[in-house]
Each structure stands twice: as C-alpha cells, then as structure tokens.
PDB file of C-alpha atoms in Angstrom:
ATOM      1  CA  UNK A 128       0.549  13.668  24.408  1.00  0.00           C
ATOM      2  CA  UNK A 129       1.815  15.196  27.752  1.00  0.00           C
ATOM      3  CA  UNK A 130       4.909  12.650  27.259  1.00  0.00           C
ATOM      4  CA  UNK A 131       5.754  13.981  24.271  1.00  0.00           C
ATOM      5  CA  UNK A 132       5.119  17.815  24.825  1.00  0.00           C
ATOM      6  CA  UNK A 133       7.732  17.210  27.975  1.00  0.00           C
ATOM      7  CA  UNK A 134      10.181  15.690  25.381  1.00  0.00           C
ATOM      8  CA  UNK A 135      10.004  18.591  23.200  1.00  0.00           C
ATOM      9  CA  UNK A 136      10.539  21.221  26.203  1.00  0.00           C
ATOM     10  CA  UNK A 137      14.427  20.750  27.147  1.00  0.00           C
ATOM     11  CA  UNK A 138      16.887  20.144  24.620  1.00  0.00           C
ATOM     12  CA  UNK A 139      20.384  18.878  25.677  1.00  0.00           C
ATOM     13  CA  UNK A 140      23.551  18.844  23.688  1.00  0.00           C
ATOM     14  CA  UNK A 141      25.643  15.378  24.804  1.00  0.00           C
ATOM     15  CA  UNK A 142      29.210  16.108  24.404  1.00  0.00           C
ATOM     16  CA  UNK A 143      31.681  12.797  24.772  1.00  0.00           C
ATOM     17  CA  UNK A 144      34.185  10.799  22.627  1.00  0.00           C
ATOM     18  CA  UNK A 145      33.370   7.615  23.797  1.00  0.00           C
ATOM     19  CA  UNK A 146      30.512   6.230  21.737  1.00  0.00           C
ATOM     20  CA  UNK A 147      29.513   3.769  24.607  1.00  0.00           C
ATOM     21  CA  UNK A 148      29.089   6.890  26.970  1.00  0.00           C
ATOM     22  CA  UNK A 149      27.139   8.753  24.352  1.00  0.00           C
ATOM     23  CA  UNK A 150      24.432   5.794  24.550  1.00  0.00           C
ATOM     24  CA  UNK A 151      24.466   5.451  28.061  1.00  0.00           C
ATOM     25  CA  UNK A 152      23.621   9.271  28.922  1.00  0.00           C
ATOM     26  CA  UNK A 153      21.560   9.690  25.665  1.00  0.00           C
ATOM     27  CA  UNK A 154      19.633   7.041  27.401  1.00  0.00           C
ATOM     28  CA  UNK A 155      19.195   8.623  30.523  1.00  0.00           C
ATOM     29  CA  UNK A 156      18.177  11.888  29.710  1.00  0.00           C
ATOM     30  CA  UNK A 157      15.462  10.390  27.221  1.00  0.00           C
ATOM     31  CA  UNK A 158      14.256   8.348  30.476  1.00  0.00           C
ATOM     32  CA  UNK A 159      13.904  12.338  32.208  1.00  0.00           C
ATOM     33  CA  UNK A 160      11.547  13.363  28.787  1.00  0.00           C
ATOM     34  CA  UNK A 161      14.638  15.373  26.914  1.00  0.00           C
ATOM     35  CA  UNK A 162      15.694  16.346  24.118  1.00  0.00           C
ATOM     36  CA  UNK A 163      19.103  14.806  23.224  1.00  0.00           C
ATOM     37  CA  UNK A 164      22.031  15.569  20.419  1.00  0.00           C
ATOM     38  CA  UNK A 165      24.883  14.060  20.941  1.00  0.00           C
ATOM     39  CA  UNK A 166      28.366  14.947  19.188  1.00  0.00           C
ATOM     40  CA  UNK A 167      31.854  12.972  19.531  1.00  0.00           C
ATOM     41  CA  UNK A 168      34.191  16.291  20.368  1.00  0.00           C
ATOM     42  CA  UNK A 169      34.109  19.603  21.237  1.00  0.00           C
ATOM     43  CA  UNK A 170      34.693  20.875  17.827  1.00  0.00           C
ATOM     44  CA  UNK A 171      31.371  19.365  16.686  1.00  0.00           C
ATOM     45  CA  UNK A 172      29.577  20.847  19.346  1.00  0.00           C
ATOM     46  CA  UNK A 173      31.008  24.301  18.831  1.00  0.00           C
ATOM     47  CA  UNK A 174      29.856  23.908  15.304  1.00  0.00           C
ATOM     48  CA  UNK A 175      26.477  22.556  16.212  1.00  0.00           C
ATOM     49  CA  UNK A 176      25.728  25.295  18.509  1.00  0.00           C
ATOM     50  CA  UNK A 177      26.873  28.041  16.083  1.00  0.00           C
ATOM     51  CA  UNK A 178      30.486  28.903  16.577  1.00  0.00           C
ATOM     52  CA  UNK A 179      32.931  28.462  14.397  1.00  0.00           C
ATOM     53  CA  UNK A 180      36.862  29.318  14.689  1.00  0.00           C
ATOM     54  CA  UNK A 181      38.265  31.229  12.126  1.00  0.00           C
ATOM     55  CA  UNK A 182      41.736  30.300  12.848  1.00  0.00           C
ATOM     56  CA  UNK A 183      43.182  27.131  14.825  1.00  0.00           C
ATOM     57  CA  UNK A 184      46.008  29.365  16.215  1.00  0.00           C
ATOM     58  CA  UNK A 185      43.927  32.422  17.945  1.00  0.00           C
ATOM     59  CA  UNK A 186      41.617  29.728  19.797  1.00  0.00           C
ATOM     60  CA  UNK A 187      39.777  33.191  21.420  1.00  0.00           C
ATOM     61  CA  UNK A 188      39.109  33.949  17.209  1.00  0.00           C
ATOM     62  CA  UNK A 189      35.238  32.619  17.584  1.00  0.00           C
ATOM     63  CA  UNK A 190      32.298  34.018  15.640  1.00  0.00           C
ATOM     64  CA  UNK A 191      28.407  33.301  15.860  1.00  0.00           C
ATOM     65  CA  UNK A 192      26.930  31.305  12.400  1.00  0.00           C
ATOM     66  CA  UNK A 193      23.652  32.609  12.253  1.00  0.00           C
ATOM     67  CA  UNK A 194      22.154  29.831  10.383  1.00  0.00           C
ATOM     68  CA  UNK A 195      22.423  27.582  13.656  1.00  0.00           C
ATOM     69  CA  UNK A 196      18.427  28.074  15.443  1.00  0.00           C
ATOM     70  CA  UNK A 197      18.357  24.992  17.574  1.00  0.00           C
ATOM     71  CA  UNK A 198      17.721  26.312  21.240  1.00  0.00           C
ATOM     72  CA  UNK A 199      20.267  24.526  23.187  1.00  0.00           C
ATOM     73  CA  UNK A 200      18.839  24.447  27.716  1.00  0.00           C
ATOM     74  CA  UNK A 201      22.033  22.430  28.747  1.00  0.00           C
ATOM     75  CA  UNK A 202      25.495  20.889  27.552  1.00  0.00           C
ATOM     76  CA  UNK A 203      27.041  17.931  29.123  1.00  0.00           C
ATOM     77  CA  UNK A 204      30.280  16.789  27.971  1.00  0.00           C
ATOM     78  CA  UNK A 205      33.084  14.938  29.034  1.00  0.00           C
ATOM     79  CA  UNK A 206      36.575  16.530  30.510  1.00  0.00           C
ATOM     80  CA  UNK A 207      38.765  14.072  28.849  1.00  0.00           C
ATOM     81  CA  UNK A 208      38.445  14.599  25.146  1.00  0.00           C
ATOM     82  CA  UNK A 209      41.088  14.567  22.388  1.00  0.00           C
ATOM     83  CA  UNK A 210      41.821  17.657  20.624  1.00  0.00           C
ATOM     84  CA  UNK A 211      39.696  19.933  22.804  1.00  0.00           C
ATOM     85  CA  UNK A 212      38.815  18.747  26.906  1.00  0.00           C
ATOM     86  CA  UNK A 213      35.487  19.779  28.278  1.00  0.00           C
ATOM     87  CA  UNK A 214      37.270  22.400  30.451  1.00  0.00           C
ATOM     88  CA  UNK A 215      38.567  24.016  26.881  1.00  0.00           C
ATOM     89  CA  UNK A 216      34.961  23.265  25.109  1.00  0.00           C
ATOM     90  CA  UNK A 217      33.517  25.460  28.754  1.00  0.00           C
ATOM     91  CA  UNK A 218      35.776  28.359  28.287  1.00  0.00           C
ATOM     92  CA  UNK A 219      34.446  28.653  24.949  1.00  0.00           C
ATOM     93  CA  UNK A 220      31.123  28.812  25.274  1.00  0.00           C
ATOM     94  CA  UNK A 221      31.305  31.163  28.624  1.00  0.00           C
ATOM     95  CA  UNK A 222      33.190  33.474  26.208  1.00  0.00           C
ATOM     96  CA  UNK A 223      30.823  33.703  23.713  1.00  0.00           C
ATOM     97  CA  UNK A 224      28.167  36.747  24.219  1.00  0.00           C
ATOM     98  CA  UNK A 225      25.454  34.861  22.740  1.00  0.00           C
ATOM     99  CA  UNK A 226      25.718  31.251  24.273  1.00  0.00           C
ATOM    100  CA  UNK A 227      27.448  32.356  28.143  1.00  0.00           C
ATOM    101  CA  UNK A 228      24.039  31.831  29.483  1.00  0.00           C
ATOM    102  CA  UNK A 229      23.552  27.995  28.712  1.00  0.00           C
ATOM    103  CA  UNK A 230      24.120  25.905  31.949  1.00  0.00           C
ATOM    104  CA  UNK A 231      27.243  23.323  31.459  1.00  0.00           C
ATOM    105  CA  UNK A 232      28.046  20.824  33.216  1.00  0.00           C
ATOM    106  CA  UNK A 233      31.423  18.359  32.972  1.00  0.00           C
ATOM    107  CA  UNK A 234      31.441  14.864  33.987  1.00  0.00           C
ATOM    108  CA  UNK A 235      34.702  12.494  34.287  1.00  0.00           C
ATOM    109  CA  UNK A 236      35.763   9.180  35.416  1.00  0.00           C
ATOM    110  CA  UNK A 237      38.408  11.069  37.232  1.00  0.00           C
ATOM    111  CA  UNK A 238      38.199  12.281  40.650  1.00  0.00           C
ATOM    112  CA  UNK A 239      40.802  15.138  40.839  1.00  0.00           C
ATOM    113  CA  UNK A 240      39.998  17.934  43.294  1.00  0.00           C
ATOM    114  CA  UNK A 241      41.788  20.554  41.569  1.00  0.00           C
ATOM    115  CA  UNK A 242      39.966  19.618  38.157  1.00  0.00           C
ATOM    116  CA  UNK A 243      36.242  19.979  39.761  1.00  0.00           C
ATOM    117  CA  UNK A 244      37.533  23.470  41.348  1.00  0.00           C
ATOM    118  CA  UNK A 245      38.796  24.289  38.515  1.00  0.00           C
ATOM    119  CA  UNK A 246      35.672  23.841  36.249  1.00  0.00           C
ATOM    120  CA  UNK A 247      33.321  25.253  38.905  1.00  0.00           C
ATOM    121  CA  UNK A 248      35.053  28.289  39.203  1.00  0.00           C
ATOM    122  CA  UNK A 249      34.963  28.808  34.934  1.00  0.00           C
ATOM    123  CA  UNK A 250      31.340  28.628  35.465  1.00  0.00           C
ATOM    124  CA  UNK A 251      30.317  24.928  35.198  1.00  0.00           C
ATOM    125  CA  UNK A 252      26.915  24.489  36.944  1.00  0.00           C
ATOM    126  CA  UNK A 253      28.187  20.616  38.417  1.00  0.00           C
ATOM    127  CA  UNK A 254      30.623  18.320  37.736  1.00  0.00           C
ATOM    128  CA  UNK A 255      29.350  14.705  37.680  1.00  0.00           C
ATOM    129  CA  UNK A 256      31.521  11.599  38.583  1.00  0.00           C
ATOM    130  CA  UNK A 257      31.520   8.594  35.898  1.00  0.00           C
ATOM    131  CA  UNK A 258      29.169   6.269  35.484  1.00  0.00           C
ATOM    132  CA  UNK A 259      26.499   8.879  35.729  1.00  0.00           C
ATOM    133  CA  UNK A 260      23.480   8.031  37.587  1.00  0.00           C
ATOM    134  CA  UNK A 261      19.639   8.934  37.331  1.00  0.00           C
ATOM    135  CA  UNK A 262      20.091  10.515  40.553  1.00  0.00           C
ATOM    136  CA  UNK A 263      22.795  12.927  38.701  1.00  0.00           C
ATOM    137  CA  UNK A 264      20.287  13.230  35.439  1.00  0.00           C
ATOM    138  CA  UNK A 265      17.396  14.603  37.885  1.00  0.00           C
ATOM    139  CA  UNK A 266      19.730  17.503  38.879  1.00  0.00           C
ATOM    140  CA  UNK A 267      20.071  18.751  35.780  1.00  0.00           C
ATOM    141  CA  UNK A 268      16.253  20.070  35.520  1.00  0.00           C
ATOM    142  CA  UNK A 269      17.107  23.359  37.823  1.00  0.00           C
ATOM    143  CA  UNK A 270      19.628  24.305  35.476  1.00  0.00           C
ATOM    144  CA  UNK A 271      17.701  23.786  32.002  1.00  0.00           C
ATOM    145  CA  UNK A 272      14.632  25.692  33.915  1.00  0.00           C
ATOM    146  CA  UNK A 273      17.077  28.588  34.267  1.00  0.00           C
ATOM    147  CA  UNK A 274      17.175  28.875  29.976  1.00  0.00           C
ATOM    148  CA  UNK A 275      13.524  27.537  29.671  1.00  0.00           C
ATOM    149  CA  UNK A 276      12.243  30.777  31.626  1.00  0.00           C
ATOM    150  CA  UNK A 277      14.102  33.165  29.473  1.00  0.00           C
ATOM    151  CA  UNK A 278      11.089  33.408  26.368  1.00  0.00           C
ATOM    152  CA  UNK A 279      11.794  35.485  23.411  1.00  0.00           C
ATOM    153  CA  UNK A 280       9.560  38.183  24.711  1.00  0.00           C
ATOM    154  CA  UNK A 281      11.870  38.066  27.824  1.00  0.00           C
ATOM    155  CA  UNK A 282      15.036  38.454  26.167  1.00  0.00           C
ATOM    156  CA  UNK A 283      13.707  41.524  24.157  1.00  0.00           C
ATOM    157  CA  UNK A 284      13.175  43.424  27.804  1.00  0.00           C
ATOM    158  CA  UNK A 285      17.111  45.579  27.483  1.00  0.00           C
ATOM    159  CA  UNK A 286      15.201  47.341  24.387  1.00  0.00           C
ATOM    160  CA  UNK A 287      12.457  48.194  27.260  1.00  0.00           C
ATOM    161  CA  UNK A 288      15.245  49.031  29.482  1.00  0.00           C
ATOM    162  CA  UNK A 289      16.885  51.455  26.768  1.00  0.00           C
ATOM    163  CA  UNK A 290      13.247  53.521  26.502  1.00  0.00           C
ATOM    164  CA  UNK A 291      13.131  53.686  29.637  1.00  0.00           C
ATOM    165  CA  UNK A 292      16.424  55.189  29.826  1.00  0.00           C
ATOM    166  CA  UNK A 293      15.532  57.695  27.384  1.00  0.00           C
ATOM    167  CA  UNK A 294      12.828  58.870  29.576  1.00  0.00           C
ATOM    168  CA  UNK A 295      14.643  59.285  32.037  1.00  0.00           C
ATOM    169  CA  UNK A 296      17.227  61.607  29.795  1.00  0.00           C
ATOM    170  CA  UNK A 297      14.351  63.394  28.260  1.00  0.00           C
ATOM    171  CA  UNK A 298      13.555  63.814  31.959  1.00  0.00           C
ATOM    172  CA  UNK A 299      16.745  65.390  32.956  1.00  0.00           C
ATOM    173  CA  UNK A 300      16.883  67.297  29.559  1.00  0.00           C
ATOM    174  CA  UNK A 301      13.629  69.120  30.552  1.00  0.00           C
ATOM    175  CA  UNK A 302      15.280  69.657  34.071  1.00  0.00           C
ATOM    176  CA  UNK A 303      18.220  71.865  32.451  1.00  0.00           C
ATOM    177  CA  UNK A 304      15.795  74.514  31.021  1.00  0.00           C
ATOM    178  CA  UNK A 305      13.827  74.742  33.692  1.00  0.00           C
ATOM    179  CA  UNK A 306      16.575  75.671  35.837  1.00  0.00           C
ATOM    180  CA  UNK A 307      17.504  78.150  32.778  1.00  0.00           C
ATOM    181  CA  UNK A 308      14.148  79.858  32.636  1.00  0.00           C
ATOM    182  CA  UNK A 309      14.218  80.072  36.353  1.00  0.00           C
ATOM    183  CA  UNK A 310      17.478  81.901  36.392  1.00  0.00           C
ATOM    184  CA  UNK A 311      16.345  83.746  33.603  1.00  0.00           C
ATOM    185  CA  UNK A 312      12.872  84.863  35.493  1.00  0.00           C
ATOM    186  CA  UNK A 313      15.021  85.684  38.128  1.00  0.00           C
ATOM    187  CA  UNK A 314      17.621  88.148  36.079  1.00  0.00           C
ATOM    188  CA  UNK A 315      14.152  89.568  34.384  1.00  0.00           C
ATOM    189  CA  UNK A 316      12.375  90.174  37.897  1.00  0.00           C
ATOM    190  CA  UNK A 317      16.183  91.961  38.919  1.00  0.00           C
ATOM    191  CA  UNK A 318      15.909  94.374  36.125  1.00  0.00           C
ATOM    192  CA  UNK A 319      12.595  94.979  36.700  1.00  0.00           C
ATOM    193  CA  UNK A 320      13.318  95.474  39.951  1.00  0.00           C
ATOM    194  CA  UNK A 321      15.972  97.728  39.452  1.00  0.00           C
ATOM    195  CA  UNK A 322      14.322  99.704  36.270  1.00  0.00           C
ATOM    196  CA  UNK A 323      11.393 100.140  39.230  1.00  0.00           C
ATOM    197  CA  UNK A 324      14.166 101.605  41.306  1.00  0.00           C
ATOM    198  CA  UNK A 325      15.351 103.874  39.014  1.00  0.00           C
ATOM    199  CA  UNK A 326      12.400 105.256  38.018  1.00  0.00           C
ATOM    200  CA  UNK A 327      11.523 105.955  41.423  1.00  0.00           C
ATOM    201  CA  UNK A 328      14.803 107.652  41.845  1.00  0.00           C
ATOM    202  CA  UNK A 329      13.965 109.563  38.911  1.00  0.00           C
ATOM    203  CA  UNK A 330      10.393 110.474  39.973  1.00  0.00           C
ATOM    204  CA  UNK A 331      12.156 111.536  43.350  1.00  0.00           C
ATOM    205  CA  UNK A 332      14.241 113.808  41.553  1.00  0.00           C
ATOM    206  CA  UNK A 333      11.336 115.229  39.218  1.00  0.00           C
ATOM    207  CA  UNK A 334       9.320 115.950  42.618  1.00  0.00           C
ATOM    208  CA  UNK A 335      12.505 117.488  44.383  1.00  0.00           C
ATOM    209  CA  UNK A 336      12.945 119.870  41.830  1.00  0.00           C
ATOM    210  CA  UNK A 337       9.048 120.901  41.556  1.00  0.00           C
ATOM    211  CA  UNK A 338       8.906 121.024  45.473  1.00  0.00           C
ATOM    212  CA  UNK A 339       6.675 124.202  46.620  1.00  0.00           C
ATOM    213  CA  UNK A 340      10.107 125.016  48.817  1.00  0.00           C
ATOM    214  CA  UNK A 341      12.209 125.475  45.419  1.00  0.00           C
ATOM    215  CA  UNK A 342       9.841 127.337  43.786  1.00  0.00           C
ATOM    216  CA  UNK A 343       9.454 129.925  46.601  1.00  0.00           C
ATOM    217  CA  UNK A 344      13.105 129.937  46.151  1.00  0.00           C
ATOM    218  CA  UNK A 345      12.982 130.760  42.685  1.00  0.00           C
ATOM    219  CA  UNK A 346       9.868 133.714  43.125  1.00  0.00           C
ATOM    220  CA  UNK A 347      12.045 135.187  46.291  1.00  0.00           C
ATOM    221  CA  UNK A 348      14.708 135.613  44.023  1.00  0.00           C
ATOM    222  CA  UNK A 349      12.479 137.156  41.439  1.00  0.00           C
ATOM    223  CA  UNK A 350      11.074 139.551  43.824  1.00  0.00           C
ATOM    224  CA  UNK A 351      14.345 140.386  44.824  1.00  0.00           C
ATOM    225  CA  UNK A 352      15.272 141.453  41.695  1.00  0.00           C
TER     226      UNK A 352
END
C-alpha cells in the first residue's frame, strides 16, 4: 500500500519520438514509484496537457482546454523531435500562464554546449545526456517536489493576498479623512479663535465707551451748559 500511494504522488509526462526510448525511461521512472504518460511528439503533449494551437502559422496563438485535469509534476522530452524539438515544445509551455510552473527537463544523445545553454537559460530545470541513467531519474524528485508542495489551498493564497490589499486601501482611505477632519478642527478652532477675538475687541470697545472717565466727560459738559 505505501508502494502504490508513492506511485500515485508524481505524475510525469514522457515526451520522445523514438518508441524504444519511450520504454526505456517509462521504465525507469516506474522503478522511482511515478506516474508515467508518455506521448510520441510535442504536439501530443501540448494537447495532453491542455493547449491547443489555434493556428499552425502564429505558433505564440496557444489557448488553455479546460477539459484537460490531469496534474502534470514534470515533463521530460527529447530535443530532437520532428515537427516540434523539445527546445520548441519548452518555449511553449514556459509561455503559457497556467503550465510555466511545471519543471522540464530535455535530454539528447547530443552533446552540444550551445544547445544545453541554450535550454537552461529558457528555463529547463536539467538537461540529461542519452542513455539516461537511474542516477539521472533520482534527480528529478527535487524538481517534481517543487509542484507537489503547491496544494490547491496553496494556489488560492493571491485571493488572500488581494484582501489583504484591500485592507490596507481601506486603511489608507480612513487615513485621508482623518487628515480632513483634522484640518477641518483646525480651521473650526481658528474661527473660534478669532470670533473669541473679536468679541473681546468688541467687549473692549463696549467698556471704553462706558468708562467712568467718558462719562465724567459727558456730565462736565452738561454742567457746562
């Protein structure tokens, strides 16, 4: 039972158009308890994993068929393919939104410096040298771990991310007001401040005018008179 519940946990998509090949590393990956599907180009393996091409001359013209569900944790294919190479069959997936995150890795009975470079830097995760060995099979268990850890629950964590963002603009928009009302207190405490004043000025002027001094004034004059 713990055989078999290690078979179902990595799935890998086998990409080559030599039928011979296709046995020999279906073979070895069963031996390291996976998963395997194997397909004879790149076309099939677009089409297995969910993308289709709407037309063969735009070759960037790809689109996600939702009725593909199998969960993919690596692709290995072959560089030298007719129709479409692994390095062609790597661009495509890297450029798709929903599958750039799949580890790939390329393997050739070709050692050409410039092709390995050239395959690393698209984003291959290795590039393995025909005949592949166990030794070469055992690497690959880093890279499906890297898909493995990423659960459902995981994946759903930007929509986490995006409430948290609206806090933090609710935040902000409750900043903005209180900076309003706070200017606003301030104007109000100004008036006040300055209605205070002028009704001081104006109680000044009230008392000036009923001083004892002016009214003496004003009953000299009388008597005068």
């Amino acid at each position: 039972m713990g055989m078999a519940a290690v078979e179902s946990q990595f799935h890998v998509l086998a990409v080559d158009d030599s039928a011979f090949d296709r046995k020999f590393i279906e073979r070895l990956l069963k031996t390291s308890a996976c998963q395997v599907t194997t397909v004879d180009s790149g076309s099939k393996a677009l089409e297995f994993l969910g993308l289709q091409e709407h037309d063969k001359n735009q070759t960037n013209c790809v689109s996600l068929d939702n009725h593909q569900e199998a969960e993919i944790n690596l692709i290995i294919t072959d560089y030298c393919m007719p129709g479409m190479t692994g390095y062609d069959l790597l661009k495509k997936i890297k450029e798709s939104a929903s599958l750039r995150n799949i580890p790939v890795v390329i393997m050739s009975s070709e050692n050409v410096p410039s092709r390995i470079s050239r395959c690393l830097e698209e984003g291959a995760e290795d590039f393995f040298l025909k005949p592949v060995r166990l030794s070469d099979v055992n690497k690959l268990k880093p890279h499906m771990m890297k898909t493995k850890c990423k659960s459902p629950k995981q994946q759903q964590q930007p929509e986490i991310i995006v409430t948290q963002d609206n806090q933090e603009s609710v935040e902000i928009t409750y900043v903005v007001p209180s900076e309003v009302n706070q200017e606003s207190d301030n104007i109000v405490q100004q008036q006040k401040s300055q209605g205070n004043s002028n009704n001081n000025n104006k109680r000044k002027a009230i008392e000036e005018n009923l001083s004892p001094d002016r009214t003496r004034q004003r009953l000299s004059s009388l008597t005068a008179i």
